[in-house]
């Protein structure tokens, strides 16, 4: 079976849900979704990450429209994580990564969302290194489970008008161009 890597954005989650339901109905089987990425995935700055992270919301929406519990959504997000290996917050150096890799065999669908923290660390200037690190990360999961359907999610855009206090430490406000303009095209090139 050939699995394609797909690109999703925040506005296309409804399409993803419909696709997942169609897949479930077409094959009449249980499916599990492994979501991993940075603090956006984890839901670090939400009021309640267990209820308001996008994996939690995806689970709630699927639960509300499903007639049975034929799915599971697992959140393997890690706040501050980045794709690149040569920076202090590399996802592959976290316990979250090691755990998610150990359970990946049980999952049929994987949603990945990275790039915001790589931009914050001024690493988007070297697109080739970012792409290679992203592809290497994907391959580590494919090595464990070659049948995964993989979806790459483009992080949501940054808006300067919001300027939350916690962003001042991450220097992310200075990288809206990288996140909003460069990152979508770079992630699309990975698929």
JSON list of N, CA and C in Angstrom, two decimals, residues 52 62 85 89 122 129 138 161 168-169:
[
{"chain": "A", "resi": 52, "resn": "UNK", "atom": "N", "xyz": [-8.48, 21.80, 24.95]},
{"chain": "A", "resi": 52, "resn": "UNK", "atom": "CA", "xyz": [-8.46, 22.85, 23.93]},
{"chain": "A", "resi": 52, "resn": "UNK", "atom": "C", "xyz": [-7.31, 22.76, 22.92]},
{"chain": "A", "resi": 62, "resn": "UNK", "atom": "N", "xyz": [-14.70, 14.37, 16.39]},
{"chain": "A", "resi": 62, "resn": "UNK", "atom": "CA", "xyz": [-14.93, 13.01, 15.90]},
{"chain": "A", "resi": 62, "resn": "UNK", "atom": "C", "xyz": [-15.91, 12.27, 16.81]},
{"chain": "A", "resi": 85, "resn": "UNK", "atom": "N", "xyz": [17.87, 19.24, 14.59]},
{"chain": "A", "resi": 85, "resn": "UNK", "atom": "CA", "xyz": [18.53, 18.49, 15.67]},
{"chain": "A", "resi": 85, "resn": "UNK", "atom": "C", "xyz": [19.62, 19.30, 16.37]},
{"chain": "A", "resi": 89, "resn": "UNK", "atom": "N", "xyz": [16.18, 22.70, 21.63]},
{"chain": "A", "resi": 89, "resn": "UNK", "atom": "CA", "xyz": [14.84, 22.16, 21.84]},
{"chain": "A", "resi": 89, "resn": "UNK", "atom": "C", "xyz": [14.41, 21.20, 20.72]},
{"chain": "A", "resi": 122, "resn": "UNK", "atom": "N", "xyz": [15.88, 31.36, 14.28]},
{"chain": "A", "resi": 122, "resn": "UNK", "atom": "CA", "xyz": [16.58, 31.86, 13.09]},
{"chain": "A", "resi": 122, "resn": "UNK", "atom": "C", "xyz": [17.12, 30.74, 12.21]},
{"chain": "A", "resi": 129, "resn": "UNK", "atom": "N", "xyz": [18.45, 22.26, 5.40]},
{"chain": "A", "resi": 129, "resn": "UNK", "atom": "CA", "xyz": [18.63, 21.58, 6.70]},
{"chain": "A", "resi": 129, "resn": "UNK", "atom": "C", "xyz": [17.29, 21.31, 7.37]},
{"chain": "A", "resi": 138, "resn": "UNK", "atom": "N", "xyz": [10.15, 12.22, 9.87]},
{"chain": "A", "resi": 138, "resn": "UNK", "atom": "CA", "xyz": [9.08, 11.42, 9.27]},
{"chain": "A", "resi": 138, "resn": "UNK", "atom": "C", "xyz": [9.56, 9.98, 9.06]},
{"chain": "A", "resi": 161, "resn": "UNK", "atom": "N", "xyz": [-0.41, 41.89, 16.19]},
{"chain": "A", "resi": 161, "resn": "UNK", "atom": "CA", "xyz": [-1.29, 42.66, 17.05]},
{"chain": "A", "resi": 161, "resn": "UNK", "atom": "C", "xyz": [-1.58, 41.95, 18.37]},
{"chain": "A", "resi": 168, "resn": "UNK", "atom": "N", "xyz": [7.61, 37.01, 24.07]},
{"chain": "A", "resi": 168, "resn": "UNK", "atom": "CA", "xyz": [8.77, 37.89, 24.12]},
{"chain": "A", "resi": 168, "resn": "UNK", "atom": "C", "xyz": [10.04, 37.09, 24.41]},
{"chain": "A", "resi": 169, "resn": "UNK", "atom": "N", "xyz": [9.94, 36.03, 25.19]},
{"chain": "A", "resi": 169, "resn": "UNK", "atom": "CA", "xyz": [11.12, 35.22, 25.48]},
{"chain": "A", "resi": 169, "resn": "UNK", "atom": "C", "xyz": [11.55, 34.36, 24.30]}
]
